[in-house]
Amino acid sequence: MSNDLKDKRVLVTAGASGIGRVTANEFLAAGARVFVCDIDAKALQAYQAEQPTAATMLADVADAAQVDRLFDAVSAKLGGLDFLVNNAGIAGPTANIEDCAPADWDRTLRVNLDAAFFCCRRALPLMKPNRFGAIVNMSSTAGKYGFARRAPYAAAKWAIIGFTKTLALEVGEYGIRANAICPGAVEGDRMDRVLKADSKATGRSIEELRAETVRDTALKTFVGPGDVAAMILYLCSDAGRRISGQAISVDAYTFAAGV
Ligand code: NAD
């Protein structure tokens, strides 16, 4: 790959762990200037110690006022922005719709959907004058299927795709691209938590649910965080310069989800 990501300015939200952390590291390895925010102070501190050249800031991206402060800091530190990775997302409750508390619904929508809006509305004025940029929003296979016991998560991840396609239409004439990524089941702490919650809700064993998750993919495998990061970098690189408005799965071809 050419080094077209070198010196580019990137904000990765929720970048202190999981997919965001691996993505931020890949951007750093490609020579980009990386800003990472996260809600978890301890994880963020550990990330800063591991990657002293990255800029970091504690921020809850589901809170518009905190996003305003975050973008003030990004502008001051990076002097602009080329790429925005709206990675923040929470699994939300594992419950049938009638058992889903309105507060849990609200929080899940806030982190998975509203946060991307809050960040885009601040990122676009930084990108438009350059007539260049790329935004990657994190959806999920849950944004392409129904997902039993995960209604707020699935609703938010479907909405992210509609938001991304609309965004792509609005910003294309400014040389800015917007795409969504739909990861399948990604190995890691979060997947362990999701399987545990599903086991509790269904009475099925974690081993059985894990085996079923793999069986429901064509490639018979979980996805790694690095697989998702590779797609994010591809979409931001010159290789992705004609790709916009897409919802791209990185899911080992998942053909059933969350039933
Ligand atoms: P994760 O649970 O490992 O969390 C990553 C980070 O998000 C954590 O450091 C956490 O502190 C931070 N975070 C949570 N809420 C935040 C907020 N409001 N503001 C700022 N930071 C916040 O998540 P992950 O598995 O790396 O997932 C990243 C994205 O990928 C999410 O949008 C998720 O929905 C999506 N996704 C994940 C999977 C999977 O299997 N892991 C599958 C499909 C989609």
mmCIF file of C-alpha atoms and ligand atoms in Angstrom:
data_model
loop_
_atom_site.group_PDB
_atom_site.id
_atom_site.type_symbol
_atom_site.label_atom_id
_atom_site.label_comp_id
_atom_site.label_asym_id
_atom_site.label_seq_id
_atom_site.Cartn_x
_atom_site.Cartn_y
_atom_site.Cartn_z
ATOM 1 C CA MET A 1 0.000 0.000 0.000
ATOM 2 C CA SER A 2 1.283 3.503 -0.697
ATOM 3 C CA ASN A 3 1.895 5.766 2.263
ATOM 4 C CA ASP A 4 -1.059 8.035 1.519
ATOM 5 C CA LEU A 5 -2.154 7.901 5.181
ATOM 6 C CA LYS A 6 1.110 9.484 6.308
ATOM 7 C CA ASP A 7 0.593 12.720 8.269
ATOM 8 C CA LYS A 8 -3.180 12.504 7.807
ATOM 9 C CA ARG A 9 -5.144 13.652 10.858
ATOM 10 C CA VAL A 10 -7.481 11.046 12.350
ATOM 11 C CA LEU A 11 -9.939 10.975 15.222
ATOM 12 C CA VAL A 12 -10.932 7.521 16.471
ATOM 13 C CA THR A 13 -13.746 7.597 19.007
ATOM 14 C CA ALA A 14 -13.769 4.944 21.743
ATOM 15 C CA GLY A 15 -10.217 4.124 20.759
ATOM 16 C CA ALA A 16 -8.721 3.016 24.074
ATOM 17 C CA SER A 17 -9.683 -0.634 23.643
ATOM 18 C CA GLY A 18 -11.247 -3.166 21.283
ATOM 19 C CA ILE A 19 -11.604 -2.425 17.561
ATOM 20 C CA GLY A 20 -10.922 1.295 18.063
ATOM 21 C CA ARG A 21 -7.589 0.637 19.747
ATOM 22 C CA VAL A 22 -6.398 -1.676 16.972
ATOM 23 C CA THR A 23 -7.585 0.846 14.361
ATOM 24 C CA ALA A 24 -5.767 3.737 16.053
ATOM 25 C CA ASN A 25 -2.604 1.612 16.213
ATOM 26 C CA GLU A 26 -2.838 0.780 12.499
ATOM 27 C CA PHE A 27 -3.211 4.474 11.635
ATOM 28 C CA LEU A 28 -0.171 5.263 13.806
ATOM 29 C CA ALA A 29 1.795 2.513 12.082
ATOM 30 C CA ALA A 30 0.860 4.078 8.723
ATOM 31 C CA GLY A 31 2.314 7.406 9.873
ATOM 32 C CA ALA A 32 -0.975 9.197 10.558
ATOM 33 C CA ARG A 33 -1.469 11.728 13.349
ATOM 34 C CA VAL A 34 -3.961 10.106 15.659
ATOM 35 C CA PHE A 35 -6.348 11.495 18.277
ATOM 36 C CA VAL A 36 -8.173 8.976 20.452
ATOM 37 C CA CYS A 37 -11.024 9.646 22.857
ATOM 38 C CA ASP A 38 -12.686 7.258 25.256
ATOM 39 C CA ILE A 39 -15.041 7.282 28.225
ATOM 40 C CA ASP A 40 -12.834 4.924 30.275
ATOM 41 C CA ALA A 41 -10.102 6.931 32.039
ATOM 42 C CA LYS A 42 -8.052 3.896 33.055
ATOM 43 C CA ALA A 43 -8.063 2.363 29.561
ATOM 44 C CA LEU A 44 -7.228 5.742 28.045
ATOM 45 C CA GLN A 45 -4.285 6.225 30.416
ATOM 46 C CA ALA A 46 -2.980 2.764 29.510
ATOM 47 C CA TYR A 47 -3.353 3.589 25.816
ATOM 48 C CA GLN A 48 -1.481 6.886 26.197
ATOM 49 C CA ALA A 49 1.358 5.069 27.969
ATOM 50 C CA GLU A 50 1.489 2.495 25.159
ATOM 51 C CA GLN A 51 1.312 5.086 22.358
ATOM 52 C CA PRO A 52 2.906 8.337 23.548
ATOM 53 C CA THR A 53 2.676 9.927 20.081
ATOM 54 C CA ALA A 54 -1.129 9.659 20.008
ATOM 55 C CA ALA A 55 -3.199 12.489 21.464
ATOM 56 C CA THR A 56 -5.879 11.363 23.899
ATOM 57 C CA MET A 57 -8.846 12.883 25.701
ATOM 58 C CA LEU A 58 -11.468 11.612 28.077
ATOM 59 C CA ALA A 59 -14.893 12.146 26.483
ATOM 60 C CA ASP A 60 -18.325 10.573 26.377
ATOM 61 C CA VAL A 61 -19.285 11.004 22.718
ATOM 62 C CA ALA A 62 -22.953 10.443 23.586
ATOM 63 C CA ASP A 63 -22.900 13.881 25.237
ATOM 64 C CA ALA A 64 -23.026 16.779 22.748
ATOM 65 C CA ALA A 65 -21.280 19.220 25.116
ATOM 66 C CA GLN A 66 -18.387 16.794 25.641
ATOM 67 C CA VAL A 67 -18.148 16.299 21.868
ATOM 68 C CA ASP A 68 -17.883 20.076 21.469
ATOM 69 C CA ARG A 69 -14.962 20.157 23.902
ATOM 70 C CA LEU A 70 -13.409 17.150 22.159
ATOM 71 C CA PHE A 71 -13.477 18.857 18.753
ATOM 72 C CA ASP A 72 -12.057 22.070 20.188
ATOM 73 C CA ALA A 73 -9.143 19.950 21.426
ATOM 74 C CA VAL A 74 -8.817 18.084 18.110
ATOM 75 C CA SER A 75 -8.713 21.399 16.188
ATOM 76 C CA ALA A 76 -6.102 22.817 18.544
ATOM 77 C CA LYS A 77 -3.935 19.693 18.512
ATOM 78 C CA LEU A 78 -4.186 18.557 14.875
ATOM 79 C CA GLY A 79 -5.076 21.867 13.193
ATOM 80 C CA GLY A 80 -7.888 20.170 11.243
ATOM 81 C CA LEU A 81 -9.170 16.696 10.478
ATOM 82 C CA ASP A 82 -8.931 14.324 7.510
ATOM 83 C CA PHE A 83 -10.571 11.150 8.811
ATOM 84 C CA LEU A 84 -13.212 10.508 11.452
ATOM 85 C CA VAL A 85 -13.844 6.983 12.705
ATOM 86 C CA ASN A 86 -17.126 6.938 14.616
ATOM 87 C CA ASN A 87 -16.346 3.703 16.401
ATOM 88 C CA ALA A 88 -18.117 4.191 19.745
ATOM 89 C CA GLY A 89 -20.897 1.722 20.436
ATOM 90 C CA ILE A 90 -22.319 -0.289 23.302
ATOM 91 C CA ALA A 91 -24.149 -3.601 23.160
ATOM 92 C CA GLY A 92 -27.091 -2.294 25.174
ATOM 93 C CA PRO A 93 -29.512 -4.559 27.015
ATOM 94 C CA THR A 94 -30.113 -8.216 26.194
ATOM 95 C CA ALA A 95 -33.871 -8.369 26.705
ATOM 96 C CA ASN A 96 -37.103 -8.890 24.830
ATOM 97 C CA ILE A 97 -38.694 -5.615 23.753
ATOM 98 C CA GLU A 98 -41.336 -5.625 26.499
ATOM 99 C CA ASP A 99 -38.586 -6.072 29.100
ATOM 100 C CA CYS A 100 -36.386 -3.300 27.722
ATOM 101 C CA ALA A 101 -36.208 -0.276 30.054
ATOM 102 C CA PRO A 102 -36.686 3.096 28.304
ATOM 103 C CA ALA A 103 -33.471 4.400 29.913
ATOM 104 C CA ASP A 104 -31.502 1.469 28.431
ATOM 105 C CA TRP A 105 -33.123 2.108 25.042
ATOM 106 C CA ASP A 106 -32.150 5.797 25.211
ATOM 107 C CA ARG A 107 -28.535 5.152 26.227
ATOM 108 C CA THR A 108 -28.038 2.522 23.504
ATOM 109 C CA LEU A 109 -29.358 4.887 20.822
ATOM 110 C CA ARG A 110 -27.303 7.767 22.231
ATOM 111 C CA VAL A 111 -23.963 5.932 22.087
ATOM 112 C CA ASN A 112 -24.513 3.974 18.864
ATOM 113 C CA LEU A 113 -26.336 6.630 16.828
ATOM 114 C CA ASP A 114 -26.492 10.133 18.329
ATOM 115 C CA ALA A 115 -22.727 10.127 18.994
ATOM 116 C CA ALA A 116 -21.996 9.737 15.267
ATOM 117 C CA PHE A 117 -24.270 12.713 14.524
ATOM 118 C CA PHE A 118 -22.662 14.837 17.271
ATOM 119 C CA CYS A 119 -19.183 14.068 15.893
ATOM 120 C CA CYS A 120 -20.080 14.557 12.206
ATOM 121 C CA ARG A 121 -21.661 17.947 12.809
ATOM 122 C CA ARG A 122 -18.371 19.128 14.310
ATOM 123 C CA ALA A 123 -16.079 17.271 11.879
ATOM 124 C CA LEU A 124 -17.620 18.540 8.626
ATOM 125 C CA PRO A 125 -16.693 22.224 9.117
ATOM 126 C CA LEU A 126 -13.090 21.024 9.586
ATOM 127 C CA MET A 127 -13.131 18.835 6.459
ATOM 128 C CA LYS A 128 -15.154 20.863 3.943
ATOM 129 C CA PRO A 129 -12.634 23.703 3.449
ATOM 130 C CA ASN A 130 -9.994 21.099 2.453
ATOM 131 C CA ARG A 131 -12.392 19.451 -0.009
ATOM 132 C CA PHE A 132 -11.093 16.159 1.311
ATOM 133 C CA GLY A 133 -11.975 13.658 4.007
ATOM 134 C CA ALA A 134 -13.421 10.296 4.909
ATOM 135 C CA ILE A 135 -15.832 9.296 7.630
ATOM 136 C CA VAL A 136 -16.316 5.692 8.716
ATOM 137 C CA ASN A 137 -19.319 4.901 10.897
ATOM 138 C CA MET A 138 -19.537 1.654 12.816
ATOM 139 C CA SER A 139 -22.644 -0.366 12.105
ATOM 140 C CA SER A 140 -22.846 -4.162 12.556
ATOM 141 C CA THR A 141 -24.369 -7.274 11.048
ATOM 142 C CA ALA A 142 -27.127 -6.231 13.469
ATOM 143 C CA GLY A 143 -27.655 -3.341 11.025
ATOM 144 C CA LYS A 144 -28.571 -5.807 8.270
ATOM 145 C CA TYR A 145 -30.570 -8.458 10.182
ATOM 146 C CA GLY A 146 -33.158 -8.547 12.915
ATOM 147 C CA PHE A 147 -31.485 -9.373 16.213
ATOM 148 C CA ALA A 148 -33.619 -11.067 18.869
ATOM 149 C CA ARG A 149 -33.238 -9.544 22.377
ATOM 150 C CA ARG A 150 -31.076 -6.678 21.027
ATOM 151 C CA ALA A 151 -33.748 -4.291 19.644
ATOM 152 C CA PRO A 152 -32.155 -0.950 20.604
ATOM 153 C CA TYR A 153 -28.750 -2.046 19.280
ATOM 154 C CA ALA A 154 -30.181 -3.336 15.985
ATOM 155 C CA ALA A 155 -32.357 -0.217 15.573
ATOM 156 C CA ALA A 156 -29.332 2.054 16.097
ATOM 157 C CA LYS A 157 -27.105 0.052 13.741
ATOM 158 C CA TRP A 158 -29.753 0.099 10.964
ATOM 159 C CA ALA A 159 -30.139 3.844 11.524
ATOM 160 C CA ILE A 160 -26.385 4.362 11.200
ATOM 161 C CA ILE A 161 -26.587 2.994 7.654
ATOM 162 C CA GLY A 162 -29.367 5.438 6.702
ATOM 163 C CA PHE A 163 -27.406 8.244 8.323
ATOM 164 C CA THR A 164 -24.225 7.253 6.447
ATOM 165 C CA LYS A 165 -25.920 7.075 3.039
ATOM 166 C CA THR A 166 -27.509 10.495 3.601
ATOM 167 C CA LEU A 167 -24.200 11.930 4.808
ATOM 168 C CA ALA A 168 -22.452 10.581 1.700
ATOM 169 C CA LEU A 169 -24.975 12.379 -0.539
ATOM 170 C CA GLU A 170 -24.529 15.668 1.304
ATOM 171 C CA VAL A 171 -20.730 15.739 1.417
ATOM 172 C CA GLY A 172 -19.680 14.079 -1.850
ATOM 173 C CA GLU A 173 -19.346 17.379 -3.714
ATOM 174 C CA TYR A 174 -16.779 18.458 -1.086
ATOM 175 C CA GLY A 175 -14.563 15.461 -1.823
ATOM 176 C CA ILE A 176 -15.631 13.801 1.426
ATOM 177 C CA ARG A 177 -16.645 10.149 1.542
ATOM 178 C CA ALA A 178 -18.793 8.387 4.126
ATOM 179 C CA ASN A 179 -19.134 4.656 4.614
ATOM 180 C CA ALA A 180 -20.414 2.289 7.253
ATOM 181 C CA ILE A 181 -18.760 -0.952 8.287
ATOM 182 C CA CYS A 182 -20.772 -3.926 9.484
ATOM 183 C CA PRO A 183 -18.533 -6.234 11.512
ATOM 184 C CA GLY A 184 -19.739 -9.699 12.357
ATOM 185 C CA ALA A 185 -18.861 -11.343 15.667
ATOM 186 C CA VAL A 186 -15.464 -9.905 16.600
ATOM 187 C CA GLU A 187 -13.317 -11.890 19.006
ATOM 188 C CA GLY A 188 -12.552 -10.058 22.236
ATOM 189 C CA ASP A 189 -13.868 -8.932 25.629
ATOM 190 C CA ARG A 190 -17.042 -7.501 24.210
ATOM 191 C CA MET A 191 -17.994 -10.755 22.425
ATOM 192 C CA ASP A 192 -17.384 -12.620 25.694
ATOM 193 C CA ARG A 193 -19.772 -10.225 27.468
ATOM 194 C CA VAL A 194 -22.399 -10.533 24.700
ATOM 195 C CA LEU A 195 -22.290 -14.353 24.780
ATOM 196 C CA LYS A 196 -22.532 -14.343 28.588
ATOM 197 C CA ALA A 197 -25.604 -12.086 28.497
ATOM 198 C CA ASP A 198 -27.199 -14.210 25.770
ATOM 199 C CA SER A 199 -26.518 -17.377 27.755
ATOM 200 C CA LYS A 200 -28.233 -15.816 30.784
ATOM 201 C CA ALA A 201 -31.251 -14.754 28.705
ATOM 202 C CA THR A 202 -31.702 -18.047 26.847
ATOM 203 C CA GLY A 203 -30.418 -20.659 29.322
ATOM 204 C CA ARG A 204 -28.096 -22.010 26.619
ATOM 205 C CA SER A 205 -24.411 -22.583 27.347
ATOM 206 C CA ILE A 206 -21.772 -20.073 26.257
ATOM 207 C CA GLU A 207 -19.931 -22.867 24.400
ATOM 208 C CA GLU A 208 -23.078 -23.724 22.430
ATOM 209 C CA LEU A 209 -23.688 -20.064 21.539
ATOM 210 C CA ARG A 210 -20.038 -19.599 20.551
ATOM 211 C CA ALA A 211 -20.149 -22.660 18.270
ATOM 212 C CA GLU A 212 -23.410 -21.454 16.725
ATOM 213 C CA THR A 213 -21.938 -18.002 16.033
ATOM 214 C CA VAL A 214 -19.087 -19.584 14.070
ATOM 215 C CA ARG A 215 -21.370 -22.084 12.318
ATOM 216 C CA ASP A 216 -23.558 -19.228 11.030
ATOM 217 C CA THR A 217 -20.692 -17.832 8.928
ATOM 218 C CA ALA A 218 -19.547 -19.081 5.525
ATOM 219 C CA LEU A 219 -15.900 -18.888 6.594
ATOM 220 C CA LYS A 220 -16.569 -20.698 9.924
ATOM 221 C CA THR A 221 -14.687 -18.167 11.987
ATOM 222 C CA PHE A 222 -14.916 -15.149 14.216
ATOM 223 C CA VAL A 223 -13.603 -11.859 12.817
ATOM 224 C CA GLY A 224 -10.518 -10.244 14.386
ATOM 225 C CA PRO A 225 -10.357 -6.560 15.328
ATOM 226 C CA GLY A 226 -7.480 -6.265 12.831
ATOM 227 C CA ASP A 227 -9.795 -7.390 10.001
ATOM 228 C CA VAL A 228 -12.125 -4.478 10.753
ATOM 229 C CA ALA A 229 -9.238 -2.023 11.157
ATOM 230 C CA ALA A 230 -7.849 -3.079 7.757
ATOM 231 C CA MET A 231 -11.155 -2.173 6.079
ATOM 232 C CA ILE A 232 -11.282 1.180 7.860
ATOM 233 C CA LEU A 233 -7.774 2.046 6.636
ATOM 234 C CA TYR A 234 -8.617 0.858 3.133
ATOM 235 C CA LEU A 235 -11.689 3.116 3.014
ATOM 236 C CA CYS A 236 -9.616 6.114 4.165
ATOM 237 C CA SER A 237 -6.745 5.410 1.773
ATOM 238 C CA ASP A 238 -6.514 6.416 -1.898
ATOM 239 C CA ALA A 239 -7.538 2.860 -2.803
ATOM 240 C CA GLY A 240 -10.998 3.702 -1.473
ATOM 241 C CA ARG A 241 -11.321 7.065 -3.210
ATOM 242 C CA ARG A 242 -14.344 6.061 -5.287
ATOM 243 C CA ILE A 243 -16.152 4.251 -2.469
ATOM 244 C CA SER A 244 -18.861 6.182 -0.645
ATOM 245 C CA GLY A 245 -22.351 5.578 0.719
ATOM 246 C CA GLN A 246 -21.703 1.880 1.313
ATOM 247 C CA ALA A 247 -22.404 -0.433 4.233
ATOM 248 C CA ILE A 248 -19.574 -2.946 3.947
ATOM 249 C CA SER A 249 -19.680 -6.183 5.905
ATOM 250 C CA VAL A 250 -16.524 -7.602 7.472
ATOM 251 C CA ASP A 251 -18.268 -10.630 8.889
ATOM 252 C CA ALA A 252 -16.863 -13.861 7.406
ATOM 253 C CA TYR A 253 -20.174 -13.823 5.477
ATOM 254 C CA THR A 254 -22.614 -14.178 8.331
ATOM 255 C CA PHE A 255 -25.854 -15.667 6.998
ATOM 256 C CA ALA A 256 -27.896 -15.702 10.213
ATOM 257 C CA ALA A 257 -27.632 -13.494 13.259
ATOM 258 C CA GLY A 258 -29.082 -13.331 16.729
ATOM 259 C CA VAL A 259 -32.003 -15.730 16.463
HETATM 260 P P1 NAD B 1 -15.790 -2.464 23.207
HETATM 261 O O1 NAD B 1 -16.954 -2.878 24.037
HETATM 262 O O2 NAD B 1 -14.536 -3.279 23.249
HETATM 263 O O3 NAD B 1 -15.541 -0.928 23.569
HETATM 264 C C1 NAD B 1 -14.557 -0.173 22.982
HETATM 265 C C2 NAD B 1 -14.412 1.138 23.731
HETATM 266 O O4 NAD B 1 -15.587 1.956 23.694
HETATM 267 C C3 NAD B 1 -14.109 0.983 25.237
HETATM 268 O O5 NAD B 1 -12.807 1.469 25.491
HETATM 269 C C4 NAD B 1 -15.161 1.867 25.905
HETATM 270 O O6 NAD B 1 -14.691 2.515 27.071
HETATM 271 C C5 NAD B 1 -15.517 2.847 24.799
HETATM 272 N N1 NAD B 1 -16.783 3.560 24.952
HETATM 273 C C6 NAD B 1 -17.988 3.032 25.280
HETATM 274 N N2 NAD B 1 -18.917 4.002 25.326
HETATM 275 C C7 NAD B 1 -18.295 5.169 25.014
HETATM 276 C C8 NAD B 1 -18.731 6.527 24.912
HETATM 277 N N3 NAD B 1 -20.009 6.865 25.146
HETATM 278 N N4 NAD B 1 -17.834 7.476 24.578
HETATM 279 C C9 NAD B 1 -16.536 7.150 24.357
HETATM 280 N N5 NAD B 1 -16.070 5.887 24.461
HETATM 281 C C10 NAD B 1 -16.934 4.904 24.776
HETATM 282 O O7 NAD B 1 -16.308 -2.352 21.696
HETATM 283 P P2 NAD B 1 -15.761 -3.024 20.337
HETATM 284 O O8 NAD B 1 -16.118 -4.460 20.335
HETATM 285 O O9 NAD B 1 -14.378 -2.605 20.072
HETATM 286 O O10 NAD B 1 -16.758 -2.322 19.297
HETATM 287 C C11 NAD B 1 -16.450 -1.110 18.620
HETATM 288 C C12 NAD B 1 -17.567 -0.808 17.648
HETATM 289 O O11 NAD B 1 -17.774 -1.910 16.764
HETATM 290 C C13 NAD B 1 -18.926 -0.551 18.310
HETATM 291 O O12 NAD B 1 -19.619 0.462 17.609
HETATM 292 C C14 NAD B 1 -19.638 -1.875 18.155
HETATM 293 O O13 NAD B 1 -21.041 -1.752 18.200
HETATM 294 C C15 NAD B 1 -19.138 -2.305 16.800
HETATM 295 N N6 NAD B 1 -19.243 -3.764 16.592
HETATM 296 C C16 NAD B 1 -18.587 -4.628 17.418
HETATM 297 C C17 NAD B 1 -18.740 -5.996 17.190
HETATM 298 C C18 NAD B 1 -18.057 -7.013 18.078
HETATM 299 O O14 NAD B 1 -18.329 -8.214 17.896
HETATM 300 N N7 NAD B 1 -17.189 -6.619 18.983
HETATM 301 C C19 NAD B 1 -19.547 -6.454 16.144
HETATM 302 C C20 NAD B 1 -20.190 -5.530 15.338
HETATM 303 C C21 NAD B 1 -20.033 -4.177 15.564
#
